PDB file of C-alpha atoms in Angstrom:
ATOM      1  CA  MET H   4    -106.014-115.822  57.073  1.00 52.00           C
ATOM      2  CA  LYS H   5    -108.390-115.465  54.134  1.00 55.00           C
ATOM      3  CA  LYS H   6    -111.149-114.149  56.436  1.00 53.00           C
ATOM      4  CA  LEU H   7    -108.756-111.647  58.008  1.00 43.00           C
ATOM      5  CA  LEU H   8    -107.649-110.401  54.591  1.00 41.00           C
ATOM      6  CA  SER H   9    -111.290-110.092  53.490  1.00 49.00           C
ATOM      7  CA  ALA H  10    -112.176-108.167  56.665  1.00 43.00           C
ATOM      8  CA  VAL H  11    -109.236-105.782  56.237  1.00 38.00           C
ATOM      9  CA  LEU H  12    -110.089-105.248  52.569  1.00 42.00           C
ATOM     10  CA  ALA H  13    -113.756-104.574  53.434  1.00 43.00           C
ATOM     11  CA  LEU H  14    -112.735-102.097  56.145  1.00 39.00           C
ATOM     12  CA  PHE H  15    -110.392-100.333  53.724  1.00 42.00           C
ATOM     13  CA  MET H  16    -113.150-100.053  51.103  1.00 42.00           C
ATOM     14  CA  VAL H  17    -115.631 -98.640  53.635  1.00 39.00           C
ATOM     15  CA  ALA H  18    -113.063 -96.080  54.804  1.00 40.00           C
ATOM     16  CA  ALA H  19    -112.198 -95.088  51.230  1.00 40.00           C
ATOM     17  CA  CYS H  20    -115.849 -94.724  50.236  1.00 39.00           C
ATOM     18  CA  SER H  21    -116.834 -92.765  53.339  1.00 34.00           C
ATOM     19  CA  LYS H  22    -114.177 -90.091  52.861  1.00 37.00           C
ATOM     20  CA  SER H  23    -115.936 -86.754  52.708  1.00 43.00           C
ATOM     21  CA  ASP H  24    -115.542 -85.025  49.378  1.00 53.00           C
ATOM     22  CA  GLU H  25    -117.223 -81.907  50.695  1.00 78.00           C
ATOM     23  CA  SER H  26    -117.315 -79.105  48.153  1.00 91.00           C
ATOM     24  CA  PHE H  27    -118.919 -75.692  47.922  1.00 94.00           C
ATOM     25  CA  LYS H  28    -119.691 -76.163  44.217  1.00 94.00           C
ATOM     26  CA  GLY H  29    -123.392 -76.068  43.395  1.00 94.00           C
ATOM     27  CA  LYS H  30    -124.291 -74.695  46.820  1.00 95.00           C
ATOM     28  CA  MET H  31    -125.636 -71.439  48.259  1.00 96.00           C
ATOM     29  CA  TYR H  32    -124.438 -69.817  51.492  1.00 97.00           C
ATOM     30  CA  LYS H  33    -125.586 -66.950  53.695  1.00 97.00           C
ATOM     31  CA  LEU H  34    -123.086 -64.597  55.349  1.00 97.00           C
ATOM     32  CA  ASN H  35    -123.160 -64.781  59.140  1.00 96.00           C
ATOM     33  CA  ASP H  36    -123.297 -61.470  61.003  1.00 92.00           C
ATOM     34  CA  ALA H  37    -123.883 -59.450  57.851  1.00 92.00           C
ATOM     35  CA  PRO H  38    -123.722 -55.699  58.488  1.00 88.00           C
ATOM     36  CA  ALA H  39    -126.811 -53.489  58.460  1.00 84.00           C
ATOM     37  CA  ASN H  40    -129.087 -56.506  59.151  1.00 86.00           C
ATOM     38  CA  MET H  41    -128.641 -57.543  55.532  1.00 93.00           C
ATOM     39  CA  GLU H  42    -128.992 -60.954  53.988  1.00 95.00           C
ATOM     40  CA  ILE H  43    -125.919 -61.485  51.827  1.00 97.00           C
ATOM     41  CA  THR H  44    -125.714 -64.711  49.857  1.00 97.00           C
ATOM     42  CA  LEU H  45    -122.873 -66.396  48.001  1.00 97.00           C
ATOM     43  CA  GLY H  46    -123.469 -69.242  45.555  1.00 97.00           C
ATOM     44  CA  PHE H  47    -121.203 -71.327  43.372  1.00 96.00           C
ATOM     45  CA  ASP H  48    -121.986 -72.781  39.963  1.00 96.00           C
ATOM     46  CA  ALA H  49    -121.870 -76.589  39.987  1.00 94.00           C
ATOM     47  CA  GLU H  50    -119.971 -76.863  36.684  1.00 95.00           C
ATOM     48  CA  GLU H  51    -118.017 -73.672  36.019  1.00 96.00           C
ATOM     49  CA  PRO H  52    -115.723 -71.670  38.334  1.00 97.00           C
ATOM     50  CA  ARG H  53    -118.306 -68.907  38.768  1.00 97.00           C
ATOM     51  CA  PHE H  54    -119.812 -67.340  41.856  1.00 97.00           C
ATOM     52  CA  TYR H  55    -122.932 -65.249  42.304  1.00 98.00           C
ATOM     53  CA  GLY H  56    -125.105 -63.885  45.051  1.00 97.00           C
ATOM     54  CA  LYS H  57    -127.262 -61.098  46.357  1.00 97.00           C
ATOM     55  CA  ALA H  58    -126.707 -58.246  48.781  1.00 97.00           C
ATOM     56  CA  VAL H  59    -128.600 -55.103  47.761  1.00 96.00           C
ATOM     57  CA  ASN H  60    -127.754 -55.995  44.173  1.00 97.00           C
ATOM     58  CA  ASN H  61    -127.197 -59.290  42.432  1.00 98.00           C
ATOM     59  CA  TYR H  62    -123.491 -59.905  41.853  1.00 98.00           C
ATOM     60  CA  PHE H  63    -121.412 -62.406  39.922  1.00 98.00           C
ATOM     61  CA  GLY H  64    -117.882 -63.260  38.884  1.00 98.00           C
ATOM     62  CA  SER H  65    -115.321 -66.024  38.536  1.00 98.00           C
ATOM     63  CA  TYR H  66    -112.957 -67.694  40.967  1.00 97.00           C
ATOM     64  CA  THR H  67    -109.817 -69.824  40.899  1.00 96.00           C
ATOM     65  CA  LEU H  68    -109.392 -72.884  43.099  1.00 94.00           C
ATOM     66  CA  GLU H  69    -106.081 -74.653  43.733  1.00 93.00           C
ATOM     67  CA  GLY H  70    -106.306 -77.041  46.680  1.00 88.00           C
ATOM     68  CA  GLN H  71    -107.396 -74.932  49.671  1.00 87.00           C
ATOM     69  CA  LYS H  72    -106.353 -71.715  47.916  1.00 94.00           C
ATOM     70  CA  LEU H  73    -109.340 -69.789  46.638  1.00 95.00           C
ATOM     71  CA  SER H  74    -109.261 -66.460  44.875  1.00 96.00           C
ATOM     72  CA  PHE H  75    -112.148 -64.407  43.557  1.00 97.00           C
ATOM     73  CA  GLY H  76    -112.051 -62.175  40.509  1.00 95.00           C
ATOM     74  CA  GLN H  77    -113.588 -58.731  40.590  1.00 93.00           C
ATOM     75  CA  ALA H  78    -117.382 -59.000  40.898  1.00 95.00           C
ATOM     76  CA  GLY H  79    -119.840 -57.408  38.535  1.00 95.00           C
ATOM     77  CA  ALA H  80    -123.173 -56.276  39.946  1.00 96.00           C
ATOM     78  CA  THR H  81    -126.557 -54.890  38.998  1.00 96.00           C
ATOM     79  CA  MET H  82    -127.093 -51.189  39.709  1.00 93.00           C
ATOM     80  CA  MET H  83    -130.042 -51.017  42.123  1.00 94.00           C
ATOM     81  CA  ALA H  84    -130.008 -48.370  44.832  1.00 93.00           C
ATOM     82  CA  GLY H  85    -130.736 -49.020  48.482  1.00 93.00           C
ATOM     83  CA  PRO H  86    -130.334 -47.381  51.874  1.00 94.00           C
ATOM     84  CA  VAL H  87    -126.906 -45.776  52.297  1.00 95.00           C
ATOM     85  CA  GLU H  88    -125.869 -48.094  55.144  1.00 95.00           C
ATOM     86  CA  MET H  89    -126.721 -51.172  53.074  1.00 95.00           C
ATOM     87  CA  MET H  90    -124.993 -49.827  49.964  1.00 96.00           C
ATOM     88  CA  GLU H  91    -121.820 -49.170  51.986  1.00 95.00           C
ATOM     89  CA  ALA H  92    -121.960 -52.678  53.481  1.00 95.00           C
ATOM     90  CA  GLU H  93    -122.415 -54.214  50.029  1.00 96.00           C
ATOM     91  CA  SER H  94    -119.509 -52.201  48.647  1.00 95.00           C
ATOM     92  CA  THR H  95    -117.219 -53.307  51.497  1.00 95.00           C
ATOM     93  CA  TYR H  96    -118.231 -56.951  51.049  1.00 96.00           C
ATOM     94  CA  LEU H  97    -117.610 -56.888  47.281  1.00 96.00           C
ATOM     95  CA  GLN H  98    -114.244 -55.147  47.796  1.00 95.00           C
ATOM     96  CA  ASN H  99    -113.249 -57.873  50.285  1.00 95.00           C
ATOM     97  CA  LEU H 100    -113.963 -60.833  47.985  1.00 96.00           C
ATOM     98  CA  PRO H 101    -110.803 -60.326  45.853  1.00 96.00           C
ATOM     99  CA  LYS H 102    -108.760 -60.209  49.099  1.00 96.00           C
ATOM    100  CA  ILE H 103    -109.739 -63.814  49.947  1.00 97.00           C
ATOM    101  CA  ASN H 104    -106.954 -66.351  49.499  1.00 96.00           C
ATOM    102  CA  ALA H 105    -108.133 -69.507  51.294  1.00 96.00           C
ATOM    103  CA  TYR H 106    -111.219 -71.357  52.409  1.00 96.00           C
ATOM    104  CA  SER H 107    -112.297 -74.117  54.747  1.00 95.00           C
ATOM    105  CA  LEU H 108    -115.496 -76.102  54.648  1.00 93.00           C
ATOM    106  CA  SER H 109    -116.914 -78.168  57.471  1.00 92.00           C
ATOM    107  CA  ASN H 110    -120.448 -79.407  58.111  1.00 91.00           C
ATOM    108  CA  GLY H 111    -122.084 -76.859  55.802  1.00 90.00           C
ATOM    109  CA  LYS H 112    -120.047 -73.942  57.156  1.00 96.00           C
ATOM    110  CA  LEU H 113    -117.853 -72.099  54.664  1.00 96.00           C
ATOM    111  CA  THR H 114    -115.083 -69.859  56.004  1.00 97.00           C
ATOM    112  CA  LEU H 115    -113.224 -67.534  53.638  1.00 97.00           C
ATOM    113  CA  THR H 116    -109.980 -66.006  54.866  1.00 97.00           C
ATOM    114  CA  GLY H 117    -107.580 -63.396  53.573  1.00 96.00           C
ATOM    115  CA  ASP H 118    -104.657 -61.267  54.656  1.00 89.00           C
ATOM    116  CA  ASN H 119    -104.806 -58.956  57.671  1.00 90.00           C
ATOM    117  CA  GLY H 120    -107.266 -61.165  59.543  1.00 94.00           C
ATOM    118  CA  LEU H 121    -110.033 -60.953  56.937  1.00 96.00           C
ATOM    119  CA  LYS H 122    -112.573 -63.678  57.712  1.00 97.00           C
ATOM    120  CA  LEU H 123    -116.037 -64.183  56.225  1.00 97.00           C
ATOM    121  CA  GLU H 124    -118.163 -67.005  57.642  1.00 97.00           C
ATOM    122  CA  PHE H 125    -121.157 -68.483  55.838  1.00 97.00           C
ATOM    123  CA  ASP H 126    -123.768 -71.165  56.501  1.00 96.00           C
ATOM    124  CA  GLU H 127    -125.135 -73.341  53.723  1.00 96.00           C
ATOM    125  CA  VAL H 128    -128.755 -72.431  53.041  1.00 93.00           C
ATOM    126  CA  SER H 129    -129.771 -74.405  49.960  1.00 72.00           C
ATOM    127  CA  THR H 130    -128.631 -76.041  46.802  1.00 57.00           C
ATOM    128  CA  PRO H 131    -129.596 -73.769  43.914  1.00 55.00           C
ATOM    129  CA  ALA H 132    -130.970 -75.232  40.685  1.00 48.00           C
ATOM    130  CA  GLN H 133    -128.389 -75.234  37.918  1.00 47.00           C
TER     131      GLN H 133
END
């Protein structure tokens, strides 16, 4: 009986320790299927509820996280100019961030969703230095 209890306890501890505590904090992602052949990134500070990234311009802001509910504040951005198509794509992307209300994370893939079928899918690309 003692061996059985020890085996069950060991199994429980392994299961508890192996639970994935996957988080987007401290990681950088690249938007899949970005318009205008752009590379749009989205990163998250490891300590503070802040996001940042690059499209044509560098952008930044804060977010709120409650369980699987994620909301972005309005983003600030640098003021560099680029080709019209890329500037329009950047503007649309930044306008969509505050419409996000949920996220899912699985195997390095971050999916942001919002009302009216809004869905932005990202792949993890690196862990930025903090």
